Amino acid sequence: MDINTHFFFGIFGNVAAMLLFLAPTITFKRIIRHKSTEGFSGITYLMSFLSCLLFGCLTGAAIEFIYVVIFILYAPKKEKAKILGILTIVLTMSSAVALVSLFALRGNTRKLFCGFLATIFSVIMFASPLSIMMIVIRTKSVEFMPFFLSLSVFLCGTSWFIYGLLGRDPFVSVSNGFGCGLGAMQLMLYFIYRVRDNKKPTPEESVEMGLPIPHHQEKKSTANGSALQGHD
Protein backbone atom coordinates (compact mmCIF):
# COMPACT_ATOMS: atom_id res chain seq x y z
CA MET A 1 0.00 0.00 0.00
CA ASP A 2 1.26 3.49 -0.87
CA ILE A 3 1.36 5.35 2.46
CA ASN A 4 1.30 8.77 0.79
CA THR A 5 -1.77 7.89 -1.30
CA HIS A 6 -3.54 6.51 1.78
CA PHE A 7 -2.69 9.68 3.72
CA PHE A 8 -3.88 11.90 0.84
CA PHE A 9 -7.31 10.26 0.71
CA GLY A 10 -7.56 10.51 4.49
CA ILE A 11 -6.97 14.28 4.32
CA PHE A 12 -9.29 14.67 1.32
CA GLY A 13 -11.91 12.60 3.15
CA ASN A 14 -11.82 14.94 6.15
CA VAL A 15 -12.19 17.98 3.89
CA ALA A 16 -15.08 16.32 2.02
CA ALA A 17 -16.72 15.37 5.33
CA MET A 18 -16.59 18.99 6.47
CA LEU A 19 -18.16 20.07 3.16
CA LEU A 20 -20.86 17.45 3.74
CA PHE A 21 -21.55 18.84 7.22
CA LEU A 22 -21.73 22.44 5.95
CA ALA A 23 -23.62 21.80 2.67
CA PRO A 24 -27.10 21.95 4.30
CA THR A 25 -26.55 25.55 5.47
CA ILE A 26 -28.09 26.73 2.18
CA THR A 27 -31.18 24.63 2.87
CA PHE A 28 -31.47 25.86 6.45
CA LYS A 29 -31.10 29.50 5.43
CA ARG A 30 -34.14 28.92 3.23
CA ILE A 31 -36.02 27.15 6.06
CA ILE A 32 -35.32 30.02 8.48
CA ARG A 33 -36.23 32.66 5.89
CA HIS A 34 -39.51 30.95 4.99
CA LYS A 35 -40.16 29.81 8.59
CA SER A 36 -41.11 26.39 7.19
CA THR A 37 -39.40 23.07 6.45
CA GLU A 38 -41.52 22.83 3.27
CA GLY A 39 -40.82 19.51 1.54
CA PHE A 40 -37.38 18.86 3.05
CA SER A 41 -36.74 15.70 5.07
CA GLY A 42 -35.28 15.77 8.58
CA ILE A 43 -34.41 12.05 8.64
CA THR A 44 -31.10 12.64 6.84
CA TYR A 45 -29.86 14.97 9.58
CA LEU A 46 -30.95 12.60 12.36
CA MET A 47 -29.13 9.66 10.78
CA SER A 48 -26.06 11.82 10.16
CA PHE A 49 -26.14 12.86 13.82
CA LEU A 50 -26.27 9.22 14.95
CA SER A 51 -23.51 8.17 12.54
CA CYS A 52 -21.24 10.98 13.80
CA LEU A 53 -21.86 9.93 17.41
CA LEU A 54 -20.96 6.30 16.66
CA PHE A 55 -17.82 7.27 14.73
CA GLY A 56 -16.82 9.70 17.49
CA CYS A 57 -16.92 12.73 15.18
CA LEU A 58 -17.94 15.37 17.73
CA THR A 59 -17.69 18.32 15.32
CA GLY A 60 -20.01 16.64 12.82
CA ALA A 61 -22.39 15.55 15.61
CA ALA A 62 -22.61 19.14 16.94
CA ILE A 63 -23.33 20.57 13.46
CA GLU A 64 -25.94 17.92 12.66
CA PHE A 65 -27.62 18.44 16.06
CA ILE A 66 -27.99 22.16 15.28
CA TYR A 67 -29.68 21.24 11.99
CA VAL A 68 -32.05 18.87 13.80
CA VAL A 69 -33.00 21.55 16.36
CA ILE A 70 -33.69 24.13 13.61
CA PHE A 71 -35.72 21.56 11.66
CA ILE A 72 -37.83 20.79 14.74
CA LEU A 73 -38.46 24.50 15.38
CA TYR A 74 -39.90 25.11 11.92
CA ALA A 75 -41.51 21.72 11.16
CA PRO A 76 -45.31 21.21 11.17
CA LYS A 77 -46.73 19.64 14.34
CA LYS A 78 -47.00 16.13 12.91
CA GLU A 79 -43.48 16.19 11.46
CA LYS A 80 -42.15 17.79 14.66
CA ALA A 81 -43.53 14.94 16.77
CA LYS A 82 -42.03 12.35 14.39
CA ILE A 83 -38.57 13.95 14.42
CA LEU A 84 -38.61 14.34 18.23
CA GLY A 85 -39.57 10.67 18.59
CA ILE A 86 -36.76 9.52 16.29
CA LEU A 87 -34.30 11.86 18.06
CA THR A 88 -35.20 10.23 21.38
CA ILE A 89 -34.55 6.79 19.88
CA VAL A 90 -31.24 7.98 18.39
CA LEU A 91 -30.01 9.37 21.73
CA THR A 92 -31.12 6.22 23.55
CA MET A 93 -29.37 3.95 21.05
CA SER A 94 -26.11 5.91 21.05
CA SER A 95 -26.08 5.92 24.87
CA ALA A 96 -26.73 2.17 24.97
CA VAL A 97 -23.93 1.50 22.47
CA ALA A 98 -21.50 3.63 24.51
CA LEU A 99 -22.39 1.84 27.77
CA VAL A 100 -22.15 -1.64 26.26
CA SER A 101 -18.83 -0.94 24.52
CA LEU A 102 -17.31 0.61 27.66
CA PHE A 103 -18.45 -1.83 30.33
CA ALA A 104 -19.36 -5.10 28.62
CA LEU A 105 -16.82 -5.52 25.81
CA ARG A 106 -13.04 -5.59 25.55
CA GLY A 107 -10.36 -5.60 22.87
CA ASN A 108 -11.19 -6.91 19.40
CA THR A 109 -14.79 -7.70 20.39
CA ARG A 110 -15.39 -4.03 21.21
CA LYS A 111 -13.82 -2.99 17.90
CA LEU A 112 -16.02 -5.39 15.90
CA PHE A 113 -19.16 -4.36 17.80
CA CYS A 114 -18.63 -0.61 17.32
CA GLY A 115 -17.42 -0.99 13.73
CA PHE A 116 -20.37 -3.17 12.74
CA LEU A 117 -22.94 -0.77 14.23
CA ALA A 118 -21.21 2.30 12.79
CA THR A 119 -21.25 0.67 9.35
CA ILE A 120 -24.95 -0.19 9.59
CA PHE A 121 -25.98 3.32 10.62
CA SER A 122 -23.68 4.93 8.05
CA VAL A 123 -25.46 2.93 5.36
CA ILE A 124 -28.80 4.08 6.83
CA MET A 125 -27.52 7.68 6.81
CA PHE A 126 -26.55 7.46 3.13
CA ALA A 127 -29.84 5.70 2.32
CA SER A 128 -32.02 8.28 4.09
CA PRO A 129 -32.33 10.53 0.98
CA LEU A 130 -33.94 7.65 -0.97
CA SER A 131 -37.41 8.96 -0.12
CA ILE A 132 -36.48 12.36 -1.54
CA MET A 133 -35.09 10.67 -4.67
CA MET A 134 -38.44 8.96 -5.17
CA ILE A 135 -40.18 12.33 -4.83
CA VAL A 136 -37.80 13.76 -7.46
CA ILE A 137 -38.69 10.95 -9.86
CA ARG A 138 -42.42 11.29 -9.17
CA THR A 139 -42.62 15.10 -9.39
CA LYS A 140 -39.78 15.52 -11.92
CA SER A 141 -38.47 18.36 -9.73
CA VAL A 142 -35.19 18.63 -7.81
CA GLU A 143 -36.36 21.51 -5.61
CA PHE A 144 -36.01 19.55 -2.37
CA MET A 145 -32.80 17.67 -3.25
CA PRO A 146 -30.05 20.31 -2.88
CA PHE A 147 -27.22 20.05 -5.38
CA PHE A 148 -24.32 20.78 -3.02
CA LEU A 149 -25.55 18.20 -0.50
CA SER A 150 -25.68 15.53 -3.22
CA LEU A 151 -22.23 16.55 -4.47
CA SER A 152 -20.79 16.43 -0.95
CA VAL A 153 -22.25 12.96 -0.35
CA PHE A 154 -20.55 11.74 -3.53
CA LEU A 155 -17.17 13.32 -2.73
CA CYS A 156 -17.17 12.20 0.89
CA GLY A 157 -18.30 8.66 0.06
CA THR A 158 -15.77 8.29 -2.75
CA SER A 159 -12.77 9.54 -0.77
CA TRP A 160 -13.47 7.39 2.32
CA PHE A 161 -14.32 4.38 0.14
CA ILE A 162 -10.87 4.57 -1.48
CA TYR A 163 -9.28 5.22 1.92
CA GLY A 164 -10.96 2.09 3.31
CA LEU A 165 -9.85 0.00 0.33
CA LEU A 166 -6.25 1.16 0.63
CA GLY A 167 -6.22 0.51 4.36
CA ARG A 168 -8.10 -2.79 4.02
CA ASP A 169 -10.77 -1.55 6.43
CA PRO A 170 -14.14 -3.08 5.50
CA PHE A 171 -16.02 -0.97 8.07
CA VAL A 172 -14.96 2.19 6.23
CA SER A 173 -15.06 0.92 2.64
CA VAL A 174 -18.46 -0.84 2.72
CA SER A 175 -20.54 2.03 4.11
CA ASN A 176 -18.78 4.70 2.07
CA GLY A 177 -18.90 2.60 -1.09
CA PHE A 178 -22.66 2.66 -0.66
CA GLY A 179 -22.51 6.42 -0.11
CA CYS A 180 -20.41 6.88 -3.25
CA GLY A 181 -22.95 5.01 -5.37
CA LEU A 182 -25.93 6.78 -3.86
CA GLY A 183 -24.27 10.18 -4.27
CA ALA A 184 -23.65 9.41 -7.95
CA MET A 185 -27.32 8.44 -8.37
CA GLN A 186 -28.44 11.71 -6.76
CA LEU A 187 -26.24 13.74 -9.09
CA MET A 188 -27.55 11.84 -12.11
CA LEU A 189 -31.14 12.50 -11.03
CA TYR A 190 -30.34 16.14 -10.40
CA PHE A 191 -28.97 16.77 -13.88
CA ILE A 192 -31.63 14.64 -15.62
CA TYR A 193 -34.55 16.52 -14.06
CA ARG A 194 -32.81 19.88 -13.89
CA VAL A 195 -32.24 19.79 -17.66
CA ARG A 196 -35.80 18.64 -18.32
CA ASP A 197 -37.21 21.50 -16.26
CA ASN A 198 -37.82 24.37 -18.70
CA LYS A 199 -38.57 26.90 -15.95
CA LYS A 200 -35.98 29.49 -15.01
CA PRO A 201 -34.25 28.69 -11.70
CA THR A 202 -35.46 30.33 -8.52
CA PRO A 203 -32.86 32.21 -6.43
CA GLU A 204 -32.60 29.18 -4.11
CA GLU A 205 -32.01 26.78 -7.00
CA SER A 206 -29.46 29.17 -8.54
CA VAL A 207 -27.46 29.36 -5.33
CA GLU A 208 -27.54 25.56 -4.92
CA MET A 209 -26.11 25.17 -8.42
CA GLY A 210 -23.53 27.89 -7.80
CA LEU A 211 -25.22 30.24 -10.31
CA PRO A 212 -26.46 33.27 -8.37
CA ILE A 213 -29.03 34.79 -10.74
CA PRO A 214 -30.67 37.90 -9.21
CA HIS A 215 -34.44 37.64 -9.14
CA HIS A 216 -34.91 41.17 -10.48
CA GLN A 217 -33.06 40.19 -13.68
CA GLU A 218 -35.52 37.36 -14.26
CA LYS A 219 -38.44 39.79 -13.86
CA LYS A 220 -36.77 42.28 -16.18
CA SER A 221 -36.27 39.60 -18.85
CA THR A 222 -39.92 38.53 -18.59
CA ALA A 223 -41.10 42.15 -18.87
CA ASN A 224 -38.96 42.76 -21.95
CA GLY A 225 -40.34 39.63 -23.59
CA SER A 226 -43.93 40.76 -22.94
CA ALA A 227 -43.20 44.21 -24.35
CA LEU A 228 -41.80 42.74 -27.54
CA GLN A 229 -44.86 40.55 -28.00
CA GLY A 230 -47.15 43.58 -27.50
CA HIS A 231 -45.18 45.55 -30.07
CA ASP A 232 -45.64 42.77 -32.63
mmCIF file of C-alpha atoms in Angstrom:
data_model
loop_
_atom_site.group_PDB
_atom_site.id
_atom_site.type_symbol
_atom_site.label_atom_id
_atom_site.label_comp_id
_atom_site.label_asym_id
_atom_site.label_seq_id
_atom_site.Cartn_x
_atom_site.Cartn_y
_atom_site.Cartn_z
ATOM 1 C CA MET A 1 0.000 0.000 0.000
ATOM 2 C CA ASP A 2 1.262 3.487 -0.870
ATOM 3 C CA ILE A 3 1.359 5.350 2.457
ATOM 4 C CA ASN A 4 1.297 8.770 0.789
ATOM 5 C CA THR A 5 -1.773 7.885 -1.297
ATOM 6 C CA HIS A 6 -3.541 6.511 1.780
ATOM 7 C CA PHE A 7 -2.691 9.678 3.725
ATOM 8 C CA PHE A 8 -3.883 11.896 0.841
ATOM 9 C CA PHE A 9 -7.314 10.262 0.706
ATOM 10 C CA GLY A 10 -7.563 10.514 4.487
ATOM 11 C CA ILE A 11 -6.967 14.278 4.316
ATOM 12 C CA PHE A 12 -9.291 14.669 1.325
ATOM 13 C CA GLY A 13 -11.914 12.598 3.152
ATOM 14 C CA ASN A 14 -11.816 14.941 6.146
ATOM 15 C CA VAL A 15 -12.194 17.983 3.893
ATOM 16 C CA ALA A 16 -15.079 16.319 2.015
ATOM 17 C CA ALA A 17 -16.721 15.369 5.327
ATOM 18 C CA MET A 18 -16.591 18.994 6.467
ATOM 19 C CA LEU A 19 -18.163 20.065 3.157
ATOM 20 C CA LEU A 20 -20.863 17.453 3.738
ATOM 21 C CA PHE A 21 -21.554 18.842 7.215
ATOM 22 C CA LEU A 22 -21.734 22.437 5.947
ATOM 23 C CA ALA A 23 -23.621 21.805 2.672
ATOM 24 C CA PRO A 24 -27.104 21.949 4.304
ATOM 25 C CA THR A 25 -26.548 25.548 5.470
ATOM 26 C CA ILE A 26 -28.091 26.732 2.184
ATOM 27 C CA THR A 27 -31.180 24.635 2.870
ATOM 28 C CA PHE A 28 -31.473 25.859 6.450
ATOM 29 C CA LYS A 29 -31.103 29.502 5.430
ATOM 30 C CA ARG A 30 -34.144 28.915 3.231
ATOM 31 C CA ILE A 31 -36.021 27.150 6.056
ATOM 32 C CA ILE A 32 -35.316 30.018 8.476
ATOM 33 C CA ARG A 33 -36.226 32.656 5.890
ATOM 34 C CA HIS A 34 -39.513 30.951 4.989
ATOM 35 C CA LYS A 35 -40.161 29.806 8.589
ATOM 36 C CA SER A 36 -41.107 26.393 7.193
ATOM 37 C CA THR A 37 -39.395 23.072 6.447
ATOM 38 C CA GLU A 38 -41.522 22.834 3.269
ATOM 39 C CA GLY A 39 -40.818 19.506 1.538
ATOM 40 C CA PHE A 40 -37.382 18.865 3.052
ATOM 41 C CA SER A 41 -36.745 15.703 5.068
ATOM 42 C CA GLY A 42 -35.278 15.769 8.583
ATOM 43 C CA ILE A 43 -34.405 12.046 8.640
ATOM 44 C CA THR A 44 -31.103 12.641 6.837
ATOM 45 C CA TYR A 45 -29.865 14.967 9.578
ATOM 46 C CA LEU A 46 -30.951 12.602 12.356
ATOM 47 C CA MET A 47 -29.130 9.659 10.780
ATOM 48 C CA SER A 48 -26.064 11.817 10.159
ATOM 49 C CA PHE A 49 -26.144 12.859 13.818
ATOM 50 C CA LEU A 50 -26.268 9.216 14.955
ATOM 51 C CA SER A 51 -23.513 8.174 12.545
ATOM 52 C CA CYS A 52 -21.238 10.981 13.803
ATOM 53 C CA LEU A 53 -21.865 9.928 17.405
ATOM 54 C CA LEU A 54 -20.964 6.295 16.665
ATOM 55 C CA PHE A 55 -17.820 7.272 14.734
ATOM 56 C CA GLY A 56 -16.815 9.703 17.490
ATOM 57 C CA CYS A 57 -16.923 12.727 15.177
ATOM 58 C CA LEU A 58 -17.941 15.366 17.729
ATOM 59 C CA THR A 59 -17.693 18.316 15.319
ATOM 60 C CA GLY A 60 -20.011 16.635 12.825
ATOM 61 C CA ALA A 61 -22.386 15.553 15.613
ATOM 62 C CA ALA A 62 -22.608 19.142 16.936
ATOM 63 C CA ILE A 63 -23.329 20.573 13.461
ATOM 64 C CA GLU A 64 -25.943 17.917 12.657
ATOM 65 C CA PHE A 65 -27.616 18.436 16.056
ATOM 66 C CA ILE A 66 -27.992 22.158 15.283
ATOM 67 C CA TYR A 67 -29.677 21.235 11.989
ATOM 68 C CA VAL A 68 -32.045 18.872 13.803
ATOM 69 C CA VAL A 69 -32.999 21.555 16.356
ATOM 70 C CA ILE A 70 -33.689 24.129 13.607
ATOM 71 C CA PHE A 71 -35.720 21.561 11.660
ATOM 72 C CA ILE A 72 -37.827 20.788 14.742
ATOM 73 C CA LEU A 73 -38.456 24.497 15.384
ATOM 74 C CA TYR A 74 -39.897 25.105 11.917
ATOM 75 C CA ALA A 75 -41.509 21.722 11.157
ATOM 76 C CA PRO A 76 -45.308 21.210 11.166
ATOM 77 C CA LYS A 77 -46.729 19.637 14.344
ATOM 78 C CA LYS A 78 -47.000 16.129 12.912
ATOM 79 C CA GLU A 79 -43.478 16.190 11.462
ATOM 80 C CA LYS A 80 -42.146 17.788 14.659
ATOM 81 C CA ALA A 81 -43.533 14.937 16.768
ATOM 82 C CA LYS A 82 -42.032 12.355 14.395
ATOM 83 C CA ILE A 83 -38.574 13.946 14.424
ATOM 84 C CA LEU A 84 -38.615 14.342 18.228
ATOM 85 C CA GLY A 85 -39.572 10.674 18.586
ATOM 86 C CA ILE A 86 -36.762 9.523 16.289
ATOM 87 C CA LEU A 87 -34.296 11.863 18.061
ATOM 88 C CA THR A 88 -35.198 10.230 21.379
ATOM 89 C CA ILE A 89 -34.551 6.789 19.877
ATOM 90 C CA VAL A 90 -31.241 7.982 18.389
ATOM 91 C CA LEU A 91 -30.010 9.366 21.726
ATOM 92 C CA THR A 92 -31.119 6.215 23.554
ATOM 93 C CA MET A 93 -29.369 3.949 21.048
ATOM 94 C CA SER A 94 -26.114 5.908 21.052
ATOM 95 C CA SER A 95 -26.078 5.917 24.875
ATOM 96 C CA ALA A 96 -26.731 2.167 24.967
ATOM 97 C CA VAL A 97 -23.929 1.496 22.468
ATOM 98 C CA ALA A 98 -21.502 3.630 24.509
ATOM 99 C CA LEU A 99 -22.389 1.845 27.768
ATOM 100 C CA VAL A 100 -22.153 -1.644 26.256
ATOM 101 C CA SER A 101 -18.831 -0.938 24.523
ATOM 102 C CA LEU A 102 -17.311 0.614 27.659
ATOM 103 C CA PHE A 103 -18.446 -1.825 30.326
ATOM 104 C CA ALA A 104 -19.358 -5.103 28.617
ATOM 105 C CA LEU A 105 -16.819 -5.520 25.813
ATOM 106 C CA ARG A 106 -13.042 -5.587 25.549
ATOM 107 C CA GLY A 107 -10.361 -5.601 22.866
ATOM 108 C CA ASN A 108 -11.189 -6.906 19.405
ATOM 109 C CA THR A 109 -14.793 -7.697 20.388
ATOM 110 C CA ARG A 110 -15.389 -4.031 21.212
ATOM 111 C CA LYS A 111 -13.817 -2.995 17.897
ATOM 112 C CA LEU A 112 -16.017 -5.388 15.901
ATOM 113 C CA PHE A 113 -19.159 -4.363 17.805
ATOM 114 C CA CYS A 114 -18.633 -0.610 17.316
ATOM 115 C CA GLY A 115 -17.418 -0.988 13.727
ATOM 116 C CA PHE A 116 -20.369 -3.174 12.741
ATOM 117 C CA LEU A 117 -22.938 -0.773 14.231
ATOM 118 C CA ALA A 118 -21.212 2.297 12.791
ATOM 119 C CA THR A 119 -21.253 0.673 9.346
ATOM 120 C CA ILE A 120 -24.952 -0.187 9.587
ATOM 121 C CA PHE A 121 -25.975 3.324 10.621
ATOM 122 C CA SER A 122 -23.679 4.932 8.049
ATOM 123 C CA VAL A 123 -25.462 2.935 5.359
ATOM 124 C CA ILE A 124 -28.802 4.080 6.828
ATOM 125 C CA MET A 125 -27.524 7.679 6.810
ATOM 126 C CA PHE A 126 -26.548 7.458 3.135
ATOM 127 C CA ALA A 127 -29.839 5.701 2.322
ATOM 128 C CA SER A 128 -32.016 8.284 4.095
ATOM 129 C CA PRO A 129 -32.334 10.531 0.980
ATOM 130 C CA LEU A 130 -33.941 7.651 -0.970
ATOM 131 C CA SER A 131 -37.415 8.963 -0.120
ATOM 132 C CA ILE A 132 -36.475 12.364 -1.544
ATOM 133 C CA MET A 133 -35.093 10.671 -4.671
ATOM 134 C CA MET A 134 -38.440 8.958 -5.171
ATOM 135 C CA ILE A 135 -40.177 12.326 -4.829
ATOM 136 C CA VAL A 136 -37.799 13.764 -7.458
ATOM 137 C CA ILE A 137 -38.689 10.951 -9.863
ATOM 138 C CA ARG A 138 -42.419 11.285 -9.169
ATOM 139 C CA THR A 139 -42.620 15.098 -9.391
ATOM 140 C CA LYS A 140 -39.782 15.520 -11.917
ATOM 141 C CA SER A 141 -38.472 18.362 -9.735
ATOM 142 C CA VAL A 142 -35.194 18.626 -7.812
ATOM 143 C CA GLU A 143 -36.357 21.506 -5.605
ATOM 144 C CA PHE A 144 -36.007 19.554 -2.368
ATOM 145 C CA MET A 145 -32.800 17.671 -3.251
ATOM 146 C CA PRO A 146 -30.046 20.312 -2.876
ATOM 147 C CA PHE A 147 -27.220 20.048 -5.380
ATOM 148 C CA PHE A 148 -24.321 20.775 -3.017
ATOM 149 C CA LEU A 149 -25.549 18.196 -0.501
ATOM 150 C CA SER A 150 -25.677 15.530 -3.220
ATOM 151 C CA LEU A 151 -22.227 16.548 -4.473
ATOM 152 C CA SER A 152 -20.792 16.425 -0.952
ATOM 153 C CA VAL A 153 -22.253 12.958 -0.349
ATOM 154 C CA PHE A 154 -20.550 11.742 -3.534
ATOM 155 C CA LEU A 155 -17.165 13.320 -2.733
ATOM 156 C CA CYS A 156 -17.171 12.197 0.894
ATOM 157 C CA GLY A 157 -18.303 8.660 0.063
ATOM 158 C CA THR A 158 -15.767 8.291 -2.748
ATOM 159 C CA SER A 159 -12.773 9.542 -0.768
ATOM 160 C CA TRP A 160 -13.470 7.390 2.315
ATOM 161 C CA PHE A 161 -14.319 4.380 0.138
ATOM 162 C CA ILE A 162 -10.872 4.567 -1.481
ATOM 163 C CA TYR A 163 -9.284 5.216 1.922
ATOM 164 C CA GLY A 164 -10.958 2.091 3.307
ATOM 165 C CA LEU A 165 -9.850 -0.003 0.330
ATOM 166 C CA LEU A 166 -6.247 1.163 0.629
ATOM 167 C CA GLY A 167 -6.224 0.507 4.359
ATOM 168 C CA ARG A 168 -8.104 -2.793 4.023
ATOM 169 C CA ASP A 169 -10.765 -1.548 6.427
ATOM 170 C CA PRO A 170 -14.143 -3.077 5.500
ATOM 171 C CA PHE A 171 -16.015 -0.969 8.066
ATOM 172 C CA VAL A 172 -14.962 2.192 6.233
ATOM 173 C CA SER A 173 -15.058 0.922 2.645
ATOM 174 C CA VAL A 174 -18.461 -0.837 2.722
ATOM 175 C CA SER A 175 -20.540 2.029 4.112
ATOM 176 C CA ASN A 176 -18.777 4.700 2.074
ATOM 177 C CA GLY A 177 -18.899 2.604 -1.088
ATOM 178 C CA PHE A 178 -22.664 2.656 -0.657
ATOM 179 C CA GLY A 179 -22.514 6.424 -0.111
ATOM 180 C CA CYS A 180 -20.412 6.883 -3.248
ATOM 181 C CA GLY A 181 -22.951 5.008 -5.368
ATOM 182 C CA LEU A 182 -25.929 6.782 -3.857
ATOM 183 C CA GLY A 183 -24.275 10.183 -4.273
ATOM 184 C CA ALA A 184 -23.649 9.405 -7.947
ATOM 185 C CA MET A 185 -27.317 8.438 -8.367
ATOM 186 C CA GLN A 186 -28.441 11.709 -6.761
ATOM 187 C CA LEU A 187 -26.239 13.741 -9.088
ATOM 188 C CA MET A 188 -27.548 11.838 -12.105
ATOM 189 C CA LEU A 189 -31.138 12.502 -11.033
ATOM 190 C CA TYR A 190 -30.340 16.138 -10.402
ATOM 191 C CA PHE A 191 -28.967 16.771 -13.882
ATOM 192 C CA ILE A 192 -31.634 14.642 -15.624
ATOM 193 C CA TYR A 193 -34.547 16.516 -14.060
ATOM 194 C CA ARG A 194 -32.812 19.884 -13.886
ATOM 195 C CA VAL A 195 -32.239 19.792 -17.662
ATOM 196 C CA ARG A 196 -35.804 18.635 -18.318
ATOM 197 C CA ASP A 197 -37.208 21.505 -16.264
ATOM 198 C CA ASN A 198 -37.823 24.374 -18.701
ATOM 199 C CA LYS A 199 -38.568 26.898 -15.949
ATOM 200 C CA LYS A 200 -35.983 29.493 -15.005
ATOM 201 C CA PRO A 201 -34.245 28.691 -11.703
ATOM 202 C CA THR A 202 -35.458 30.330 -8.521
ATOM 203 C CA PRO A 203 -32.863 32.210 -6.432
ATOM 204 C CA GLU A 204 -32.599 29.184 -4.106
ATOM 205 C CA GLU A 205 -32.006 26.775 -6.996
ATOM 206 C CA SER A 206 -29.462 29.165 -8.545
ATOM 207 C CA VAL A 207 -27.460 29.357 -5.332
ATOM 208 C CA GLU A 208 -27.545 25.559 -4.917
ATOM 209 C CA MET A 209 -26.112 25.167 -8.416
ATOM 210 C CA GLY A 210 -23.527 27.888 -7.804
ATOM 211 C CA LEU A 211 -25.222 30.237 -10.314
ATOM 212 C CA PRO A 212 -26.455 33.275 -8.373
ATOM 213 C CA ILE A 213 -29.032 34.791 -10.738
ATOM 214 C CA PRO A 214 -30.667 37.897 -9.206
ATOM 215 C CA HIS A 215 -34.444 37.638 -9.139
ATOM 216 C CA HIS A 216 -34.905 41.167 -10.476
ATOM 217 C CA GLN A 217 -33.060 40.186 -13.678
ATOM 218 C CA GLU A 218 -35.524 37.359 -14.262
ATOM 219 C CA LYS A 219 -38.442 39.788 -13.856
ATOM 220 C CA LYS A 220 -36.770 42.275 -16.182
ATOM 221 C CA SER A 221 -36.272 39.599 -18.845
ATOM 222 C CA THR A 222 -39.919 38.533 -18.590
ATOM 223 C CA ALA A 223 -41.101 42.149 -18.870
ATOM 224 C CA ASN A 224 -38.959 42.756 -21.947
ATOM 225 C CA GLY A 225 -40.344 39.633 -23.586
ATOM 226 C CA SER A 226 -43.930 40.761 -22.939
ATOM 227 C CA ALA A 227 -43.197 44.208 -24.349
ATOM 228 C CA LEU A 228 -41.802 42.740 -27.542
ATOM 229 C CA GLN A 229 -44.864 40.545 -28.001
ATOM 230 C CA GLY A 230 -47.148 43.579 -27.495
ATOM 231 C CA HIS A 231 -45.183 45.549 -30.073
ATOM 232 C CA ASP A 232 -45.638 42.775 -32.634
#
